[in-house]
Amino acid sequence: MSGFGNLQPFDAFADAAKVNDTGDIQIDQGQVHIRIQQRNGKKSITTVTGLSKALDLKRILKAIKKEYCCNGTVLKDEETGTEVLQFQGDQREPVKNFLIKEEICEKDHIKVHGF
């Protein structure tokens, strides 16, 4: 009996990923914008936009929150309809370093905005 077809490994990013000449998987990525917004007084929030829809943003958010000890959430942008990562405090450099270190996007594709 070999009817166990559902036990095969499944790659959730297979259709969004491309394999380059060296065999590495690459996901199409546009420009990623990391911005800081002042809330009130000394409080601020950091937003990350432009990440590929093929990425699991909740897993990325969880890893960044754990590594840099900050709180955050995934929001749906009403204007563009895309998902945005939002963190408490000024997390621009930690988020940029994480995205580069985990090879989620290249350094050339990250634009940091703010004071």
Coordinates of N, CA, C and O in Angstrom, one line a residue:
M1 N 0.8 -1.2 0.0 CA 0.0 0.0 0.0 C 0.9 1.2 0.0 O 1.6 1.5 0.9
S2 N 0.8 2.0 -1.1 CA 1.7 3.2 -1.2 C 0.8 4.4 -1.4 O 1.2 5.3 -2.1
G3 N -0.3 4.6 -0.7 CA -1.2 5.7 -0.8 C -0.8 6.8 0.2 O -1.7 7.6 0.5
F4 N 0.4 6.9 0.6 CA 0.8 8.0 1.5 C 1.4 9.1 0.8 O 2.5 9.6 1.1
G5 N 0.7 9.7 -0.1 CA 1.3 10.8 -0.9 C 1.4 12.1 -0.2 O 2.1 13.0 -0.5
N6 N 0.6 12.2 0.9 CA 0.6 13.5 1.7 C 1.8 13.5 2.6 O 2.0 14.5 3.3
L7 N 2.6 12.5 2.7 CA 3.8 12.5 3.6 C 5.1 13.0 2.9 O 6.1 12.9 3.5
Q8 N 4.9 13.5 1.7 CA 6.1 14.0 1.0 C 6.5 15.4 1.5 O 5.6 16.1 2.0
P9 N 7.8 15.7 1.5 CA 8.1 17.1 1.9 C 7.5 18.1 1.0 O 7.4 17.9 -0.2
F10 N 7.2 19.3 1.7 CA 6.5 20.3 1.0 C 7.3 21.6 1.2 O 7.6 22.0 2.3
D11 N 7.6 22.3 0.1 CA 8.3 23.6 0.1 C 7.3 24.7 -0.2 O 6.8 24.8 -1.3
A12 N 7.0 25.5 0.9 CA 6.0 26.5 0.7 C 6.4 27.6 -0.2 O 5.6 28.3 -0.7
F13 N 7.7 27.8 -0.4 CA 8.2 28.9 -1.2 C 8.7 28.4 -2.6 O 9.3 29.1 -3.3
A14 N 8.4 27.2 -3.0 CA 8.9 26.6 -4.2 C 8.4 27.4 -5.5 O 9.2 27.6 -6.4
D15 N 7.1 27.8 -5.5 CA 6.6 28.5 -6.7 C 7.1 29.9 -6.7 O 7.2 30.5 -7.8
A16 N 7.5 30.5 -5.6 CA 8.0 31.9 -5.6 C 9.5 32.0 -5.8 O 10.0 33.0 -6.1
A17 N 10.2 30.9 -5.5 CA 11.6 30.9 -5.6 C 12.1 30.6 -7.0 O 11.5 29.8 -7.7
K18 N 13.3 31.1 -7.2 CA 14.0 30.8 -8.5 C 15.4 30.2 -8.1 O 16.0 30.6 -7.1
V19 N 15.8 29.2 -8.9 CA 17.1 28.6 -8.7 C 18.1 29.2 -9.6 O 17.9 29.3 -10.8
N20 N 19.2 29.8 -9.1 CA 20.2 30.4 -10.0 C 21.2 29.3 -10.5 O 21.1 28.2 -10.2
D21 N 22.3 29.8 -11.1 CA 23.2 28.9 -11.8 C 24.0 28.0 -10.7 O 24.4 26.9 -11.0
T22 N 24.2 28.5 -9.5 CA 25.0 27.8 -8.5 C 24.1 26.8 -7.7 O 24.6 26.1 -6.9
G23 N 22.8 26.8 -8.0 CA 21.9 25.9 -7.3 C 21.2 26.6 -6.1 O 20.4 25.9 -5.4
D24 N 21.6 27.8 -5.8 CA 20.9 28.5 -4.6 C 19.5 29.0 -5.0 O 19.3 29.4 -6.2
I25 N 18.7 29.0 -4.1 CA 17.3 29.5 -4.3 C 17.2 31.0 -4.0 O 17.7 31.4 -3.0
Q26 N 16.6 31.7 -4.9 CA 16.5 33.1 -4.8 C 15.0 33.5 -4.9 O 14.4 33.1 -5.9
I27 N 14.5 34.4 -4.1 CA 13.2 34.9 -4.2 C 13.2 36.3 -4.7 O 14.1 37.1 -4.4
D28 N 12.3 36.6 -5.7 CA 12.3 37.9 -6.3 C 12.0 39.0 -5.2 O 11.0 38.8 -4.4
Q29 N 12.8 40.0 -5.1 CA 12.7 40.9 -4.0 C 12.9 42.3 -4.6 O 13.9 42.6 -5.3
G30 N 12.0 43.2 -4.3 CA 12.1 44.6 -4.7 C 12.8 45.4 -3.7 O 13.6 44.9 -2.9
Q31 N 12.6 46.7 -3.7 CA 13.2 47.6 -2.7 C 12.5 47.4 -1.4 O 11.3 47.5 -1.3
V32 N 13.3 47.3 -0.3 CA 12.7 47.2 1.1 C 13.0 48.5 1.8 O 14.1 49.0 1.8
H33 N 11.9 49.1 2.3 CA 12.0 50.4 3.0 C 11.9 50.2 4.5 O 10.9 49.6 4.9
I34 N 12.8 50.7 5.3 CA 12.7 50.6 6.7 C 12.6 52.1 7.2 O 13.5 52.9 7.0
R35 N 11.5 52.4 7.8 CA 11.2 53.8 8.3 C 11.0 53.8 9.8 O 10.5 52.9 10.4
I36 N 11.2 55.0 10.3 CA 10.9 55.3 11.7 C 9.9 56.4 11.7 O 9.9 57.3 10.9
Q37 N 8.9 56.2 12.6 CA 7.8 57.2 12.8 C 7.7 57.6 14.2 O 7.7 56.8 15.1
Q38 N 7.7 58.9 14.5 CA 7.6 59.4 15.8 C 6.2 59.3 16.3 O 5.3 59.7 15.6
R39 N 6.0 58.8 17.5 CA 4.6 58.7 18.1 C 4.3 59.9 18.9 O 3.8 60.8 18.5
N40 N 4.8 59.8 20.2 CA 4.6 60.9 21.1 C 5.8 60.9 22.1 O 6.2 59.9 22.5
G41 N 6.3 62.1 22.3 CA 7.4 62.3 23.2 C 8.6 61.6 22.6 O 9.0 61.8 21.5
K42 N 9.2 60.7 23.4 CA 10.4 59.9 22.9 C 10.0 58.6 22.2 O 10.9 57.8 21.8
K43 N 8.7 58.3 22.2 CA 8.3 57.0 21.6 C 8.3 57.0 20.1 O 8.0 58.0 19.5
S44 N 8.7 55.9 19.5 CA 8.7 55.8 18.1 C 8.4 54.3 17.6 O 8.5 53.4 18.4
I45 N 8.1 54.2 16.4 CA 7.8 52.8 15.8 C 8.7 52.7 14.5 O 8.9 53.7 13.8
T46 N 9.0 51.5 14.2 CA 9.8 51.2 13.0 C 8.9 50.4 12.1 O 8.3 49.4 12.5
T47 N 8.8 50.7 10.8 CA 8.0 50.0 9.9 C 8.9 49.5 8.7 O 9.8 50.1 8.3
V48 N 8.6 48.2 8.3 CA 9.3 47.6 7.2 C 8.4 47.3 6.1 O 7.4 46.5 6.3
T49 N 8.5 47.8 4.9 CA 7.7 47.6 3.8 C 8.5 47.1 2.6 O 9.7 47.3 2.5
G50 N 7.8 46.5 1.7 CA 8.4 46.0 0.4 C 9.0 44.6 0.4 O 9.6 44.2 -0.5
L51 N 8.7 43.9 1.5 CA 9.2 42.5 1.5 C 8.3 41.7 0.6 O 7.1 41.9 0.4
S52 N 8.9 40.6 0.0 CA 8.2 39.8 -0.9 C 7.0 39.1 -0.3 O 7.0 38.7 0.9
K53 N 5.9 39.0 -1.1 CA 4.7 38.3 -0.6 C 4.9 36.8 -0.4 O 4.2 36.2 0.4
A54 N 6.0 36.3 -1.0 CA 6.3 34.8 -0.8 C 6.9 34.5 0.5 O 6.9 33.4 0.9
L55 N 7.4 35.5 1.2 CA 8.0 35.3 2.5 C 7.0 35.1 3.6 O 5.9 35.7 3.6
D56 N 7.3 34.3 4.6 CA 6.5 34.2 5.8 C 6.8 35.3 6.8 O 7.7 35.1 7.6
L57 N 6.1 36.4 6.7 CA 6.4 37.5 7.5 C 6.2 37.3 9.0 O 7.0 37.9 9.8
K58 N 5.3 36.4 9.4 CA 5.1 36.1 10.8 C 6.4 35.4 11.4 O 6.7 35.6 12.5
R59 N 7.0 34.5 10.6 CA 8.2 33.8 11.1 C 9.3 34.8 11.2 O 10.1 34.7 12.1
I60 N 9.5 35.7 10.2 CA 10.5 36.7 10.2 C 10.3 37.6 11.5 O 11.3 37.9 12.2
L61 N 9.1 38.0 11.7 CA 8.7 38.9 12.8 C 9.1 38.2 14.1 O 9.8 38.8 15.0
K62 N 8.8 36.9 14.3 CA 9.0 36.2 15.5 C 10.5 36.1 15.8 O 11.0 36.3 16.9
A63 N 11.3 35.9 14.7 CA 12.8 35.7 14.9 C 13.4 37.1 15.2 O 14.3 37.1 16.1
I64 N 12.9 38.2 14.6 CA 13.5 39.5 15.0 C 13.1 39.9 16.4 O 14.0 40.4 17.1
K65 N 11.9 39.6 16.8 CA 11.5 39.9 18.1 C 12.3 39.2 19.2 O 12.7 39.7 20.2
K66 N 12.6 37.9 18.9 CA 13.3 37.1 19.8 C 14.8 37.5 19.9 O 15.4 37.6 21.0
E67 N 15.4 37.8 18.7 CA 16.8 38.2 18.7 C 17.1 39.6 19.3 O 18.1 39.8 19.9
Y68 N 16.2 40.5 19.1 CA 16.5 41.9 19.5 C 15.6 42.4 20.6 O 15.6 43.6 20.9
C69 N 14.9 41.5 21.3 CA 14.1 41.8 22.5 C 13.2 43.0 22.3 O 13.3 44.0 23.0
C70 N 12.4 43.0 21.2 CA 11.4 44.1 21.0 C 10.1 43.5 20.6 O 10.0 42.3 20.3
N71 N 9.0 44.3 20.7 CA 7.7 43.8 20.3 C 7.4 44.3 18.9 O 7.9 45.3 18.5
G72 N 6.5 43.6 18.3 CA 6.2 44.0 16.9 C 4.9 43.2 16.4 O 4.4 42.3 17.1
T73 N 4.4 43.6 15.3 CA 3.2 43.0 14.7 C 3.3 43.1 13.2 O 4.0 43.9 12.6
V74 N 2.4 42.3 12.5 CA 2.3 42.4 11.1 C 1.0 43.1 10.8 O -0.1 42.6 11.3
L75 N 1.0 44.2 10.1 CA -0.2 44.9 9.8 C -0.5 44.9 8.3 O 0.4 44.8 7.5
K76 N -1.7 45.1 7.9 CA -2.2 45.2 6.5 C -2.3 46.7 6.2 O -3.1 47.4 6.8
D77 N -1.5 47.1 5.2 CA -1.6 48.5 4.8 C -2.8 48.7 4.0 O -3.0 48.1 3.0
E78 N -3.7 49.7 4.4 CA -4.9 49.9 3.8 C -4.8 50.5 2.4 O -5.5 50.3 1.5
E79 N -3.7 51.4 2.2 CA -3.5 52.1 0.9 C -3.0 51.1 -0.2 O -3.6 51.1 -1.3
T80 N -2.0 50.3 0.2 CA -1.4 49.5 -0.9 C -1.9 48.0 -0.8 O -1.8 47.3 -1.8
G81 N -2.5 47.6 0.3 CA -3.0 46.2 0.4 C -1.9 45.2 0.8 O -2.1 44.0 0.7
T82 N -0.7 45.7 1.0 CA 0.4 44.8 1.4 C 0.6 44.7 2.9 O 0.0 45.5 3.6
E83 N 1.3 43.7 3.3 CA 1.6 43.5 4.7 C 2.8 44.3 5.1 O 3.8 44.3 4.4
V84 N 2.8 44.8 6.3 CA 3.9 45.7 6.8 C 4.3 45.1 8.2 O 3.5 44.8 9.0
L85 N 5.6 45.0 8.4 CA 6.2 44.7 9.7 C 6.3 46.0 10.6 O 6.8 47.0 10.0
Q86 N 5.8 46.0 11.8 CA 5.9 47.1 12.6 C 6.5 46.8 14.0 O 6.1 45.8 14.6
F87 N 7.5 47.5 14.4 CA 8.3 47.2 15.7 C 8.2 48.4 16.6 O 8.2 49.6 16.1
Q88 N 8.3 48.2 17.9 CA 8.3 49.3 18.9 C 9.8 49.8 19.0 O 10.7 49.0 19.0
G89 N 9.9 51.1 19.0 CA 11.2 51.7 19.2 C 12.0 51.8 17.8 O 11.5 51.5 16.8
D90 N 13.2 52.3 17.9 CA 14.0 52.5 16.8 C 14.8 51.2 16.5 O 15.8 51.0 17.1
Q91 N 14.3 50.4 15.6 CA 14.9 49.1 15.3 C 15.4 49.1 13.9 O 15.5 48.0 13.3
R92 N 15.7 50.3 13.3 CA 16.2 50.3 11.9 C 17.4 49.5 11.6 O 17.4 48.7 10.7
E93 N 18.5 49.7 12.4 CA 19.7 49.0 12.2 C 19.6 47.5 12.5 O 20.1 46.7 11.7
P94 N 19.0 47.2 13.6 CA 18.9 45.7 13.9 C 18.1 45.0 12.8 O 18.4 43.9 12.4
V95 N 17.0 45.6 12.3 CA 16.2 44.9 11.3 C 17.0 44.8 10.0 O 17.0 43.8 9.3
K96 N 17.7 45.9 9.6 CA 18.6 45.9 8.4 C 19.6 44.8 8.6 O 19.8 44.0 7.6
N97 N 20.3 44.7 9.7 CA 21.3 43.7 9.9 C 20.7 42.3 9.8 O 21.3 41.3 9.3
F98 N 19.5 42.1 10.4 CA 18.9 40.8 10.4 C 18.5 40.3 9.0 O 18.8 39.2 8.6
L99 N 18.0 41.2 8.2 CA 17.6 40.9 6.8 C 18.8 40.5 6.0 O 18.8 39.6 5.1
I100 N 19.9 41.2 6.2 CA 21.2 40.9 5.5 C 21.8 39.6 6.0 O 22.2 38.7 5.2
K101 N 21.8 39.4 7.3 CA 22.5 38.2 7.9 C 21.7 36.9 7.5 O 22.3 35.9 7.1
E102 N 20.4 37.0 7.5 CA 19.6 35.8 7.1 C 19.4 35.7 5.6 O 18.6 34.8 5.2
E103 N 20.0 36.6 4.8 CA 19.9 36.5 3.4 C 18.5 36.6 2.8 O 18.1 36.0 1.9
I104 N 17.7 37.4 3.5 CA 16.3 37.6 3.1 C 16.3 38.6 1.9 O 15.5 38.5 1.0
C105 N 17.2 39.6 2.0 CA 17.4 40.5 0.9 C 18.8 41.0 0.9 O 19.5 40.9 1.9
E106 N 19.2 41.6 -0.2 CA 20.6 42.1 -0.3 C 20.7 43.5 0.2 O 19.7 44.2 0.3
K107 N 21.9 43.8 0.6 CA 22.2 45.2 1.1 C 21.8 46.3 0.2 O 21.3 47.3 0.6
D108 N 22.0 46.0 -1.1 CA 21.6 47.0 -2.1 C 20.1 47.3 -2.2 O 19.7 48.4 -2.6
H109 N 19.3 46.4 -1.8 CA 17.8 46.5 -1.9 C 17.2 47.1 -0.7 O 16.0 47.2 -0.6
I110 N 18.0 47.5 0.3 CA 17.4 48.0 1.6 C 17.7 49.5 1.6 O 18.8 50.0 1.5
K111 N 16.6 50.2 1.9 CA 16.7 51.7 2.0 C 16.2 52.1 3.4 O 15.1 51.8 3.8
V112 N 17.1 52.7 4.2 CA 16.7 53.1 5.6 C 16.4 54.6 5.5 O 17.2 55.4 5.1
H113 N 15.2 54.9 6.0 CA 14.7 56.3 6.1 C 14.7 56.7 7.5 O 14.6 55.9 8.5
G114 N 14.7 58.0 7.8 CA 14.5 58.5 9.1 C 15.5 59.6 9.4 O 16.3 60.0 8.6
F115 N 15.4 60.1 10.6 CA 16.2 61.3 11.0 C 17.6 61.1 10.6 O 18.5 61.0 11.0

